[in-house]
mmCIF file of C-alpha atoms in Angstrom:
data_model
loop_
_atom_site.group_PDB
_atom_site.id
_atom_site.type_symbol
_atom_site.label_atom_id
_atom_site.label_comp_id
_atom_site.label_asym_id
_atom_site.label_seq_id
_atom_site.Cartn_x
_atom_site.Cartn_y
_atom_site.Cartn_z
ATOM 1 C CA MET E 1 18.008 -28.797 38.259
ATOM 2 C CA SER E 2 14.934 -30.803 37.171
ATOM 3 C CA ASN E 3 12.453 -27.596 36.984
ATOM 4 C CA ARG E 4 12.001 -26.382 33.141
ATOM 5 C CA ILE E 5 11.448 -22.699 32.554
ATOM 6 C CA VAL E 6 9.285 -20.695 29.637
ATOM 7 C CA THR E 7 10.185 -17.401 29.539
ATOM 8 C CA ILE E 8 7.958 -15.270 27.616
ATOM 9 C CA SER E 9 9.428 -11.575 26.103
ATOM 10 C CA ARG E 10 6.881 -9.715 23.801
ATOM 11 C CA GLN E 11 6.195 -6.837 22.305
ATOM 12 C CA PHE E 12 3.687 -4.038 23.886
ATOM 13 C CA GLY E 13 -0.022 -4.997 22.704
ATOM 14 C CA SER E 14 1.614 -8.328 21.211
ATOM 15 C CA GLY E 15 -0.707 -10.910 23.997
ATOM 16 C CA GLY E 16 2.273 -12.409 25.329
ATOM 17 C CA ARG E 17 1.348 -12.086 28.519
ATOM 18 C CA THR E 18 -1.783 -14.272 27.637
ATOM 19 C CA VAL E 19 0.238 -16.550 25.463
ATOM 20 C CA GLY E 20 1.888 -16.901 29.076
ATOM 21 C CA ARG E 21 -0.821 -17.774 31.526
ATOM 22 C CA GLU E 22 -2.071 -20.125 28.573
ATOM 23 C CA VAL E 23 0.967 -21.889 28.442
ATOM 24 C CA ALA E 24 1.261 -22.629 32.744
ATOM 25 C CA GLU E 25 -2.733 -23.809 32.141
ATOM 26 C CA LYS E 26 -2.044 -26.189 29.771
ATOM 27 C CA LEU E 27 1.408 -27.658 31.302
ATOM 28 C CA GLY E 28 -0.122 -27.047 34.568
ATOM 29 C CA ILE E 29 2.671 -25.162 36.180
ATOM 30 C CA ALA E 30 2.698 -21.983 37.820
ATOM 31 C CA PHE E 31 2.683 -18.633 36.171
ATOM 32 C CA TYR E 32 4.564 -15.428 37.259
ATOM 33 C CA ASP E 33 2.581 -12.424 36.575
ATOM 34 C CA GLN E 34 1.583 -10.218 39.259
ATOM 35 C CA GLU E 35 2.953 -12.569 42.272
ATOM 36 C CA LEU E 36 6.453 -12.048 40.815
ATOM 37 C CA ILE E 37 5.941 -8.172 41.312
ATOM 38 C CA GLU E 38 4.873 -9.405 45.008
ATOM 39 C CA LYS E 39 7.499 -11.422 45.373
ATOM 40 C CA ILE E 40 10.661 -8.297 43.951
ATOM 41 C CA ALA E 41 8.473 -6.018 46.375
ATOM 42 C CA GLU E 42 9.339 -8.148 49.379
ATOM 43 C CA GLU E 43 12.898 -8.346 48.583
ATOM 44 C CA SER E 44 13.483 -4.873 47.768
ATOM 45 C CA GLY E 45 11.157 -2.849 49.955
ATOM 46 C CA LEU E 46 10.189 -0.882 46.771
ATOM 47 C CA ALA E 47 6.437 -0.384 46.467
ATOM 48 C CA LYS E 48 4.745 -2.019 44.165
ATOM 49 C CA GLU E 49 3.493 0.188 41.804
ATOM 50 C CA TYR E 50 6.984 1.189 41.293
ATOM 51 C CA ILE E 51 8.435 -1.682 40.358
ATOM 52 C CA GLN E 52 5.089 -2.891 37.713
ATOM 53 C CA GLU E 53 6.512 0.592 35.894
ATOM 54 C CA LYS E 54 9.957 0.258 36.279
ATOM 55 C CA SER E 55 11.075 -3.530 36.228
ATOM 56 C CA GLU E 56 10.984 -3.913 32.281
ATOM 57 C CA ASP E 57 10.670 -0.378 30.928
ATOM 58 C CA THR E 58 10.525 3.284 32.069
ATOM 59 C CA THR E 59 7.913 6.154 32.292
ATOM 60 C CA HIS E 60 10.465 8.586 32.181
ATOM 61 C CA GLY E 61 10.888 10.326 28.457
ATOM 62 C CA ASN E 62 14.527 10.441 28.659
ATOM 63 C CA TRP E 63 15.179 7.238 30.275
ATOM 64 C CA PHE E 64 19.005 7.141 29.819
ATOM 65 C CA VAL E 65 19.728 10.188 31.326
ATOM 66 C CA ASN E 66 17.610 9.420 34.240
ATOM 67 C CA ALA E 67 19.000 6.178 34.651
ATOM 68 C CA PHE E 68 22.779 7.659 35.136
ATOM 69 C CA SER E 69 21.038 10.803 37.154
ATOM 70 C CA ASP E 70 19.417 9.212 40.459
ATOM 71 C CA ARG E 71 22.436 7.574 41.110
ATOM 72 C CA ASN E 72 23.780 6.622 44.740
ATOM 73 C CA ALA E 73 26.891 7.291 46.276
ATOM 74 C CA SER E 74 27.503 3.393 45.303
ATOM 75 C CA GLY E 75 26.993 4.543 41.560
ATOM 76 C CA MET E 76 23.849 2.675 41.438
ATOM 77 C CA SER E 77 20.356 3.744 40.409
ATOM 78 C CA MET E 78 16.929 2.740 42.332
ATOM 79 C CA GLN E 79 16.393 1.021 38.488
ATOM 80 C CA ASP E 80 19.593 -0.674 39.392
ATOM 81 C CA TYR E 81 18.437 -1.715 42.637
ATOM 82 C CA LEU E 82 15.560 -2.933 41.429
ATOM 83 C CA TRP E 83 17.493 -4.977 38.221
ATOM 84 C CA ILE E 84 19.214 -6.964 41.081
ATOM 85 C CA ALA E 85 16.615 -7.643 43.469
ATOM 86 C CA GLN E 86 14.427 -8.938 40.368
ATOM 87 C CA SER E 87 17.184 -10.874 38.902
ATOM 88 C CA LYS E 88 17.914 -12.797 43.012
ATOM 89 C CA VAL E 89 13.740 -13.257 42.941
ATOM 90 C CA ILE E 90 13.658 -14.683 39.163
ATOM 91 C CA GLY E 91 17.047 -16.801 39.912
ATOM 92 C CA GLU E 92 14.810 -18.290 43.091
ATOM 93 C CA LEU E 93 11.897 -19.069 41.580
ATOM 94 C CA ALA E 94 13.693 -21.096 38.694
ATOM 95 C CA ASN E 95 15.266 -23.150 41.348
ATOM 96 C CA LYS E 96 12.059 -23.229 43.544
ATOM 97 C CA GLU E 97 9.815 -24.602 40.452
ATOM 98 C CA SER E 98 8.434 -24.961 36.751
ATOM 99 C CA CYS E 99 7.258 -22.150 36.052
ATOM 100 C CA VAL E 100 6.233 -19.410 33.160
ATOM 101 C CA ILE E 101 7.752 -16.180 33.591
ATOM 102 C CA VAL E 102 6.478 -12.716 31.474
ATOM 103 C CA GLY E 103 8.808 -10.478 30.635
ATOM 104 C CA ARG E 104 11.564 -9.084 32.475
ATOM 105 C CA CYS E 105 14.290 -10.354 31.439
ATOM 106 C CA ALA E 106 14.105 -13.566 32.482
ATOM 107 C CA ASP E 107 15.393 -14.915 29.413
ATOM 108 C CA PHE E 108 18.681 -13.084 29.997
ATOM 109 C CA ILE E 109 18.699 -13.878 33.762
ATOM 110 C CA LEU E 110 18.418 -17.682 33.255
ATOM 111 C CA ARG E 111 20.418 -17.892 30.166
ATOM 112 C CA ASP E 112 22.865 -20.316 32.018
ATOM 113 C CA GLU E 113 19.702 -22.437 32.728
ATOM 114 C CA ALA E 114 20.202 -25.501 30.566
ATOM 115 C CA ASP E 115 15.818 -25.627 30.719
ATOM 116 C CA CYS E 116 14.736 -23.218 29.646
ATOM 117 C CA LEU E 117 12.676 -22.367 26.764
ATOM 118 C CA LYS E 118 12.891 -18.792 24.975
ATOM 119 C CA ALA E 119 10.008 -17.543 23.280
ATOM 120 C CA PHE E 120 9.296 -13.615 21.498
ATOM 121 C CA ILE E 121 5.938 -12.465 20.532
ATOM 122 C CA HIS E 122 4.962 -10.316 18.763
ATOM 123 C CA ALA E 123 2.681 -8.908 16.141
ATOM 124 C CA ASP E 124 2.252 -5.976 13.824
ATOM 125 C CA MET E 125 0.987 -2.218 14.819
ATOM 126 C CA ALA E 126 -2.182 -2.451 13.534
ATOM 127 C CA TRP E 127 -3.126 -6.028 15.203
ATOM 128 C CA ARG E 128 -1.752 -4.673 18.987
ATOM 129 C CA ALA E 129 -2.957 -1.241 17.865
ATOM 130 C CA GLU E 130 -6.920 -2.505 17.942
ATOM 131 C CA ARG E 131 -5.966 -4.739 20.784
ATOM 132 C CA ILE E 132 -4.828 -2.397 23.504
ATOM 133 C CA VAL E 133 -7.598 0.064 22.966
ATOM 134 C CA SER E 134 -9.749 -3.209 22.839
ATOM 135 C CA VAL E 135 -8.579 -5.278 25.624
ATOM 136 C CA TYR E 136 -6.291 -3.012 27.763
ATOM 137 C CA GLY E 137 -8.809 0.081 27.556
ATOM 138 C CA GLU E 138 -5.938 2.266 26.145
ATOM 139 C CA GLY E 139 -6.986 5.939 25.134
ATOM 140 C CA VAL E 140 -8.038 5.834 21.264
ATOM 141 C CA ASN E 141 -5.595 8.555 20.930
ATOM 142 C CA SER E 142 -3.141 7.549 18.825
ATOM 143 C CA PRO E 143 -2.190 4.012 20.194
ATOM 144 C CA GLN E 144 0.155 3.607 17.316
ATOM 145 C CA LYS E 145 2.221 6.334 19.143
ATOM 146 C CA ARG E 146 1.671 4.491 22.328
ATOM 147 C CA LEU E 147 3.189 0.981 20.776
ATOM 148 C CA LYS E 148 6.267 3.303 19.531
ATOM 149 C CA ASP E 149 6.741 4.764 22.815
ATOM 150 C CA LYS E 150 6.983 1.587 25.095
ATOM 151 C CA ASP E 151 8.464 -0.818 22.197
ATOM 152 C CA ARG E 152 11.311 1.995 22.558
ATOM 153 C CA ARG E 153 11.494 1.779 25.977
ATOM 154 C CA ARG E 154 11.105 -1.982 26.969
ATOM 155 C CA ARG E 155 14.415 -2.500 23.776
ATOM 156 C CA ALA E 156 16.294 0.113 25.274
ATOM 157 C CA TYR E 157 15.928 -1.313 28.959
ATOM 158 C CA TYR E 158 16.327 -4.938 27.566
ATOM 159 C CA GLN E 159 19.613 -3.187 25.974
ATOM 160 C CA TYR E 160 21.024 -1.726 29.072
ATOM 161 C CA TYR E 161 21.013 -4.119 31.288
ATOM 162 C CA THR E 162 21.224 -7.374 29.144
ATOM 163 C CA ASP E 163 23.896 -5.606 26.296
ATOM 164 C CA MET E 164 21.825 -7.754 23.794
ATOM 165 C CA GLU E 165 19.269 -6.663 21.098
ATOM 166 C CA TRP E 166 15.446 -6.674 21.864
ATOM 167 C CA GLY E 167 13.642 -9.032 19.676
ATOM 168 C CA LYS E 168 16.674 -10.501 17.385
ATOM 169 C CA ALA E 169 15.996 -13.758 16.161
ATOM 170 C CA VAL E 170 18.739 -15.606 17.236
ATOM 171 C CA ASN E 171 18.182 -14.619 21.136
ATOM 172 C CA TYR E 172 15.173 -16.899 21.706
ATOM 173 C CA HIS E 173 14.246 -20.585 20.718
ATOM 174 C CA ILE E 174 10.864 -19.556 19.153
ATOM 175 C CA ALA E 175 9.927 -16.327 18.148
ATOM 176 C CA LEU E 176 5.846 -15.951 17.048
ATOM 177 C CA ASP E 177 3.680 -13.551 15.325
ATOM 178 C CA SER E 178 0.596 -14.168 17.748
ATOM 179 C CA GLY E 179 -1.368 -11.325 15.013
ATOM 180 C CA VAL E 180 -1.430 -13.695 11.536
ATOM 181 C CA LEU E 181 -0.934 -17.052 14.161
ATOM 182 C CA GLY E 182 -3.251 -16.663 17.206
ATOM 183 C CA ILE E 183 -2.790 -16.443 20.847
ATOM 184 C CA GLU E 184 -4.279 -19.723 21.274
ATOM 185 C CA LYS E 185 -1.951 -21.170 18.383
ATOM 186 C CA CYS E 186 1.139 -19.936 19.478
ATOM 187 C CA ALA E 187 0.213 -21.276 23.371
ATOM 188 C CA GLU E 188 -0.605 -24.493 21.891
ATOM 189 C CA ILE E 189 3.426 -24.588 20.062
ATOM 190 C CA ILE E 190 4.899 -23.295 23.088
ATOM 191 C CA ALA E 191 3.345 -25.396 25.413
ATOM 192 C CA ASP E 192 4.291 -28.555 22.788
ATOM 193 C CA LEU E 193 7.875 -27.666 22.852
ATOM 194 C CA TYR E 194 8.050 -27.788 27.067
ATOM 195 C CA MET C 1 -4.471 -16.419 -4.796
ATOM 196 C CA SER C 2 -5.405 -19.529 -3.515
ATOM 197 C CA ASN C 3 -1.417 -20.820 -3.533
ATOM 198 C CA ARG C 4 0.176 -21.195 0.397
ATOM 199 C CA ILE C 5 3.712 -20.625 0.141
ATOM 200 C CA VAL C 6 6.309 -21.497 2.961
ATOM 201 C CA THR C 7 9.385 -19.332 2.528
ATOM 202 C CA ILE C 8 12.246 -20.057 4.953
ATOM 203 C CA SER C 9 15.292 -18.115 5.572
ATOM 204 C CA ARG C 10 17.975 -19.404 7.378
ATOM 205 C CA GLN C 11 21.372 -18.866 8.880
ATOM 206 C CA PHE C 12 24.041 -20.487 6.934
ATOM 207 C CA GLY C 13 24.531 -24.490 8.486
ATOM 208 C CA SER C 14 21.358 -24.067 10.623
ATOM 209 C CA GLY C 15 19.932 -26.729 8.304
ATOM 210 C CA GLY C 16 16.962 -24.459 7.051
ATOM 211 C CA ARG C 17 17.268 -26.282 3.659
ATOM 212 C CA THR C 18 16.309 -29.701 5.342
ATOM 213 C CA VAL C 19 13.792 -28.220 7.238
ATOM 214 C CA GLY C 20 12.683 -26.898 4.097
ATOM 215 C CA ARG C 21 12.425 -30.331 2.754
ATOM 216 C CA GLU C 22 10.680 -32.100 4.993
ATOM 217 C CA VAL C 23 8.154 -29.460 5.340
ATOM 218 C CA ALA C 24 7.153 -30.106 1.614
ATOM 219 C CA GLU C 25 7.318 -33.926 1.899
ATOM 220 C CA LYS C 26 4.802 -33.405 5.273
ATOM 221 C CA LEU C 27 2.168 -31.672 2.926
ATOM 222 C CA GLY C 28 2.907 -33.151 -0.812
ATOM 223 C CA ILE C 29 3.686 -29.980 -2.036
ATOM 224 C CA ALA C 30 7.001 -28.878 -4.138
ATOM 225 C CA PHE C 31 10.314 -27.640 -2.911
ATOM 226 C CA TYR C 32 12.062 -24.987 -4.735
ATOM 227 C CA ASP C 33 15.960 -25.183 -4.097
ATOM 228 C CA GLN C 34 18.033 -26.859 -7.385
ATOM 229 C CA GLU C 35 14.816 -26.727 -9.198
ATOM 230 C CA LEU C 36 14.708 -22.658 -8.664
ATOM 231 C CA ILE C 37 18.577 -21.835 -9.683
ATOM 232 C CA GLU C 38 17.395 -24.063 -13.375
ATOM 233 C CA LYS C 39 14.166 -21.810 -13.703
ATOM 234 C CA ILE C 40 16.633 -18.570 -12.876
ATOM 235 C CA ALA C 41 18.841 -19.896 -15.258
ATOM 236 C CA GLU C 42 16.243 -20.062 -18.366
ATOM 237 C CA GLU C 43 14.704 -16.784 -17.309
ATOM 238 C CA SER C 44 18.212 -14.965 -17.060
ATOM 239 C CA GLY C 45 20.346 -16.565 -19.416
ATOM 240 C CA LEU C 46 23.165 -16.570 -16.443
ATOM 241 C CA ALA C 47 25.147 -20.170 -15.754
ATOM 242 C CA LYS C 48 23.724 -21.771 -12.748
ATOM 243 C CA GLU C 49 27.317 -21.929 -10.614
ATOM 244 C CA TYR C 50 26.790 -18.003 -11.048
ATOM 245 C CA ILE C 51 23.189 -17.986 -9.836
ATOM 246 C CA GLN C 52 23.956 -20.329 -6.810
ATOM 247 C CA GLU C 53 26.584 -18.462 -5.554
ATOM 248 C CA LYS C 54 25.080 -14.903 -6.089
ATOM 249 C CA SER C 55 21.595 -15.079 -5.642
ATOM 250 C CA GLU C 56 21.272 -15.117 -1.585
ATOM 251 C CA ASP C 57 25.263 -13.624 -0.924
ATOM 252 C CA THR C 58 28.313 -13.086 -2.482
ATOM 253 C CA THR C 59 31.729 -14.542 -2.430
ATOM 254 C CA HIS C 60 33.291 -10.422 -2.941
ATOM 255 C CA GLY C 61 35.335 -9.928 -0.409
ATOM 256 C CA ASN C 62 33.854 -6.490 -0.237
ATOM 257 C CA TRP C 63 30.688 -7.501 -1.906
ATOM 258 C CA PHE C 64 29.200 -3.152 -1.236
ATOM 259 C CA VAL C 65 32.194 -2.206 -3.739
ATOM 260 C CA ASN C 66 31.975 -4.798 -6.013
ATOM 261 C CA ALA C 67 28.000 -4.136 -6.068
ATOM 262 C CA PHE C 68 28.348 -0.755 -7.389
ATOM 263 C CA SER C 69 31.845 -1.039 -9.719
ATOM 264 C CA ASP C 70 30.435 -3.533 -12.131
ATOM 265 C CA ARG C 71 27.470 -1.505 -13.212
ATOM 266 C CA ASN C 72 26.510 -1.121 -16.977
ATOM 267 C CA ALA C 73 25.443 2.130 -18.441
ATOM 268 C CA SER C 74 21.927 1.668 -17.063
ATOM 269 C CA GLY C 75 23.603 1.626 -13.818
ATOM 270 C CA MET C 76 22.564 -1.989 -13.094
ATOM 271 C CA SER C 77 25.127 -4.513 -12.136
ATOM 272 C CA MET C 78 25.401 -8.291 -12.652
ATOM 273 C CA GLN C 79 23.780 -9.070 -9.335
ATOM 274 C CA ASP C 80 20.909 -6.807 -9.277
ATOM 275 C CA TYR C 81 19.907 -7.879 -13.128
ATOM 276 C CA LEU C 82 20.284 -11.430 -11.506
ATOM 277 C CA TRP C 83 17.957 -10.002 -8.455
ATOM 278 C CA ILE C 84 15.023 -9.270 -10.980
ATOM 279 C CA ALA C 85 14.929 -12.204 -12.465
ATOM 280 C CA GLN C 86 14.859 -13.937 -9.622
ATOM 281 C CA SER C 87 12.110 -11.979 -8.025
ATOM 282 C CA LYS C 88 10.186 -12.917 -11.531
ATOM 283 C CA VAL C 89 10.757 -16.360 -11.178
ATOM 284 C CA ILE C 90 9.721 -16.576 -7.549
ATOM 285 C CA GLY C 91 6.521 -14.498 -7.997
ATOM 286 C CA GLU C 92 5.589 -17.072 -10.947
ATOM 287 C CA LEU C 93 6.011 -19.671 -9.034
ATOM 288 C CA ALA C 94 3.928 -18.577 -6.292
ATOM 289 C CA ASN C 95 1.499 -17.725 -8.295
ATOM 290 C CA LYS C 96 1.907 -21.153 -10.127
ATOM 291 C CA GLU C 97 1.345 -23.387 -7.223
ATOM 292 C CA SER C 98 1.682 -24.306 -3.387
ATOM 293 C CA CYS C 99 5.599 -24.739 -2.834
ATOM 294 C CA VAL C 100 8.244 -24.058 -0.243
ATOM 295 C CA ILE C 101 11.121 -21.619 -1.329
ATOM 296 C CA VAL C 102 14.231 -21.427 0.814
ATOM 297 C CA GLY C 103 16.169 -18.098 1.398
ATOM 298 C CA ARG C 104 16.912 -16.108 -1.699
ATOM 299 C CA CYS C 105 14.510 -13.521 -0.051
ATOM 300 C CA ALA C 106 11.567 -15.099 -1.117
ATOM 301 C CA ASP C 107 10.071 -13.339 2.113
ATOM 302 C CA PHE C 108 10.634 -9.888 0.652
ATOM 303 C CA ILE C 109 9.717 -11.071 -2.755
ATOM 304 C CA LEU C 110 6.366 -12.167 -1.861
ATOM 305 C CA ARG C 111 5.809 -9.666 1.206
ATOM 306 C CA ASP C 112 2.280 -8.862 -0.571
ATOM 307 C CA GLU C 113 1.077 -12.706 -1.029
ATOM 308 C CA ALA C 114 -1.428 -12.936 2.218
ATOM 309 C CA ASP C 115 -0.861 -16.431 1.748
ATOM 310 C CA CYS C 116 2.363 -16.753 2.795
ATOM 311 C CA LEU C 117 3.764 -18.170 5.886
ATOM 312 C CA LYS C 118 7.133 -16.766 6.682
ATOM 313 C CA ALA C 119 9.687 -18.954 8.868
ATOM 314 C CA PHE C 120 13.140 -17.729 9.665
ATOM 315 C CA ILE C 121 15.417 -21.128 11.283
ATOM 316 C CA HIS C 122 18.686 -20.356 13.184
ATOM 317 C CA ALA C 123 20.827 -22.141 15.508
ATOM 318 C CA ASP C 124 24.211 -21.157 17.272
ATOM 319 C CA MET C 125 27.688 -21.041 16.122
ATOM 320 C CA ALA C 126 28.771 -24.078 17.814
ATOM 321 C CA TRP C 127 25.962 -26.627 16.220
ATOM 322 C CA ARG C 128 26.039 -24.983 13.380
ATOM 323 C CA ALA C 129 29.908 -25.105 13.095
ATOM 324 C CA GLU C 130 29.795 -28.871 13.945
ATOM 325 C CA ARG C 131 26.879 -29.785 11.023
ATOM 326 C CA ILE C 132 28.884 -27.964 8.641
ATOM 327 C CA VAL C 133 31.848 -30.237 8.955
ATOM 328 C CA SER C 134 29.872 -33.328 9.540
ATOM 329 C CA VAL C 135 27.310 -32.806 6.989
ATOM 330 C CA TYR C 136 28.790 -30.662 4.125
ATOM 331 C CA GLY C 137 32.178 -31.699 4.789
ATOM 332 C CA GLU C 138 33.498 -28.361 5.057
ATOM 333 C CA GLY C 139 37.102 -27.752 6.156
ATOM 334 C CA VAL C 140 37.682 -28.244 9.756
ATOM 335 C CA ASN C 141 40.153 -25.317 9.455
ATOM 336 C CA SER C 142 38.124 -22.492 11.111
ATOM 337 C CA PRO C 143 34.539 -23.095 10.416
ATOM 338 C CA GLN C 144 33.235 -21.071 12.766
ATOM 339 C CA LYS C 145 35.175 -18.134 10.975
ATOM 340 C CA ARG C 146 33.372 -19.572 7.117
ATOM 341 C CA LEU C 147 29.827 -19.325 9.410
ATOM 342 C CA LYS C 148 30.302 -15.898 10.587
ATOM 343 C CA ASP C 149 31.739 -15.058 7.389
ATOM 344 C CA LYS C 150 28.486 -16.191 5.451
ATOM 345 C CA ASP C 151 25.975 -14.632 7.892
ATOM 346 C CA ARG C 152 27.946 -11.301 7.342
ATOM 347 C CA ARG C 153 27.494 -11.900 3.571
ATOM 348 C CA ARG C 154 23.842 -13.117 3.589
ATOM 349 C CA ARG C 155 23.115 -10.005 6.229
ATOM 350 C CA ALA C 156 24.316 -8.175 3.468
ATOM 351 C CA TYR C 157 22.630 -8.974 0.662
ATOM 352 C CA TYR C 158 19.181 -9.313 2.416
ATOM 353 C CA GLN C 159 19.310 -5.214 3.429
ATOM 354 C CA TYR C 160 20.573 -4.072 0.100
ATOM 355 C CA TYR C 161 17.611 -5.709 -1.446
ATOM 356 C CA THR C 162 14.709 -5.176 1.217
ATOM 357 C CA ASP C 163 15.969 -2.853 3.138
ATOM 358 C CA MET C 164 15.004 -5.184 6.274
ATOM 359 C CA GLU C 165 16.664 -6.446 8.528
ATOM 360 C CA TRP C 166 18.048 -9.790 8.079
ATOM 361 C CA GLY C 167 17.136 -12.269 11.492
ATOM 362 C CA LYS C 168 14.817 -9.712 12.708
ATOM 363 C CA ALA C 169 11.676 -11.635 14.805
ATOM 364 C CA VAL C 170 9.105 -9.446 14.016
ATOM 365 C CA ASN C 171 9.772 -9.611 9.972
ATOM 366 C CA TYR C 172 8.900 -13.453 10.351
ATOM 367 C CA HIS C 173 5.825 -15.533 11.396
ATOM 368 C CA ILE C 174 8.033 -17.976 12.997
ATOM 369 C CA ALA C 175 11.259 -18.347 14.176
ATOM 370 C CA LEU C 176 13.008 -21.496 15.627
ATOM 371 C CA ASP C 177 16.414 -22.215 16.927
ATOM 372 C CA SER C 178 17.100 -25.632 15.114
ATOM 373 C CA GLY C 179 20.143 -26.689 17.248
ATOM 374 C CA VAL C 180 17.775 -26.603 20.600
ATOM 375 C CA LEU C 181 14.249 -27.685 18.949
ATOM 376 C CA GLY C 182 15.807 -30.337 16.625
ATOM 377 C CA ILE C 183 15.607 -29.865 12.631
ATOM 378 C CA GLU C 184 12.591 -32.522 12.680
ATOM 379 C CA LYS C 185 10.590 -30.723 15.206
ATOM 380 C CA CYS C 186 11.145 -27.514 13.140
ATOM 381 C CA ALA C 187 9.487 -29.132 10.545
ATOM 382 C CA GLU C 188 6.736 -30.409 12.682
ATOM 383 C CA ILE C 189 5.576 -26.901 13.884
ATOM 384 C CA ILE C 190 6.163 -25.483 10.512
ATOM 385 C CA ALA C 191 3.868 -27.862 8.408
ATOM 386 C CA ASP C 192 0.999 -27.786 11.229
ATOM 387 C CA LEU C 193 1.220 -24.069 11.278
ATOM 388 C CA TYR C 194 0.404 -24.010 7.221
#
C-alpha cells in the first residue's frame, strides 16, 4: 500500500484535532473528522449524533456496566456494532488515500499498516482547562472535573477495544506536549516526519 | 535560571544515550554521562562501578526486598544515599550550565526547573534486541529476556524514587520511537525544539 496515514490520538482539550488539521493542510492530504462520522453513519445506519458521542468514549456514567447490559441475542452491544463499522470505514479510508485521522482508535485499527505514523498529543490539566473554556466555550464550572472525566472515559474505551494502555509512550511513534511546545510546532514536527 | 537542560529518559537499547550525545553536539552544550558518574563518585565517596550499576536500576533479582533490607540505623539504604548524592549533583549541574543529561531520573530531579526539555526514547523489542547484540556486543543468548529484565528494573527504580510511571507520555514533553524514526532524526527533532 502506498498511502501514508497519520493517526492522532489526544487528550481532550490538548488541541490534537487542530494539530491534525494543520498537518493535513501542510501535507496537502485529506483530514478525516466530520466526514469520518458521515461515512460511519452511512456504513452503520446509526445517527451521526450517536456516533459523535460513542465512537471514542461514552457519555454514560458507568460505561463498563452499560457496555455489557445492552447486548443483543448475538452478544453484541450497540457500541460493539459501531466499533466494527468504524474499523471498516477507517480501514477503507487508509486503503483509498493518504490522510490524517484523529482519534477513534485509528492507531490500533491500522496497526498492521506499515506506513502509518502514530502520534499522541497531550498537555497538562491547567493548559487544557483554560483551552476548553476559551476555545470550546465549555462552562467554566469545574473544567478540570470535565477533563478528568473525559480522559477517564476515553482511556476506558481505548483499553476495552484495543487491550492496550492509552497514553503509553511505546504505543506511539511520537508523543508531544502541545501545552509546552505549542500546537503549531507539534503540527510542524509531525508533518516533517511524514 | 538561564541554563537550558535536556533530560533524556530511555528504554535500554533504544539508542537514547546516542541521541543525547548528538543533541549536545548539535547544540554545542555539555553532555553528562561518564563525567556525571565521576561527579557523583566525588560527592558520595562511592565507587564508580557501584554508581554505574545502581544509579538508575539495579542488578539485584529482587530489588524491592533488597532496597529495604540494607538500611542503616537512620532507615536509609545505600541506594537512598546514592539517590540523594545524584540528585544534588544533577541539581548543581543544571545550575552551572546548559547541558544534556541522560537517565538517572534527571527529568524528575529537575521537575521544578522551568527551562527543562524532557524527552523519552523508546523502540520495539526486536529493534533493541538487534542493537544490543550488534552495538553493545551483548551475548546473543536471549537478548529479549535481557531487555525485559532491564526495563523492569529501570521502571521499578523510577517508580520507587519518583512515584511516577516510567514511559507514560504525559510525563515528557516529547517521546520518540528511535526504531522507526531513526536515532539521527530523534536528535534533530530534540535539538530543534531546544
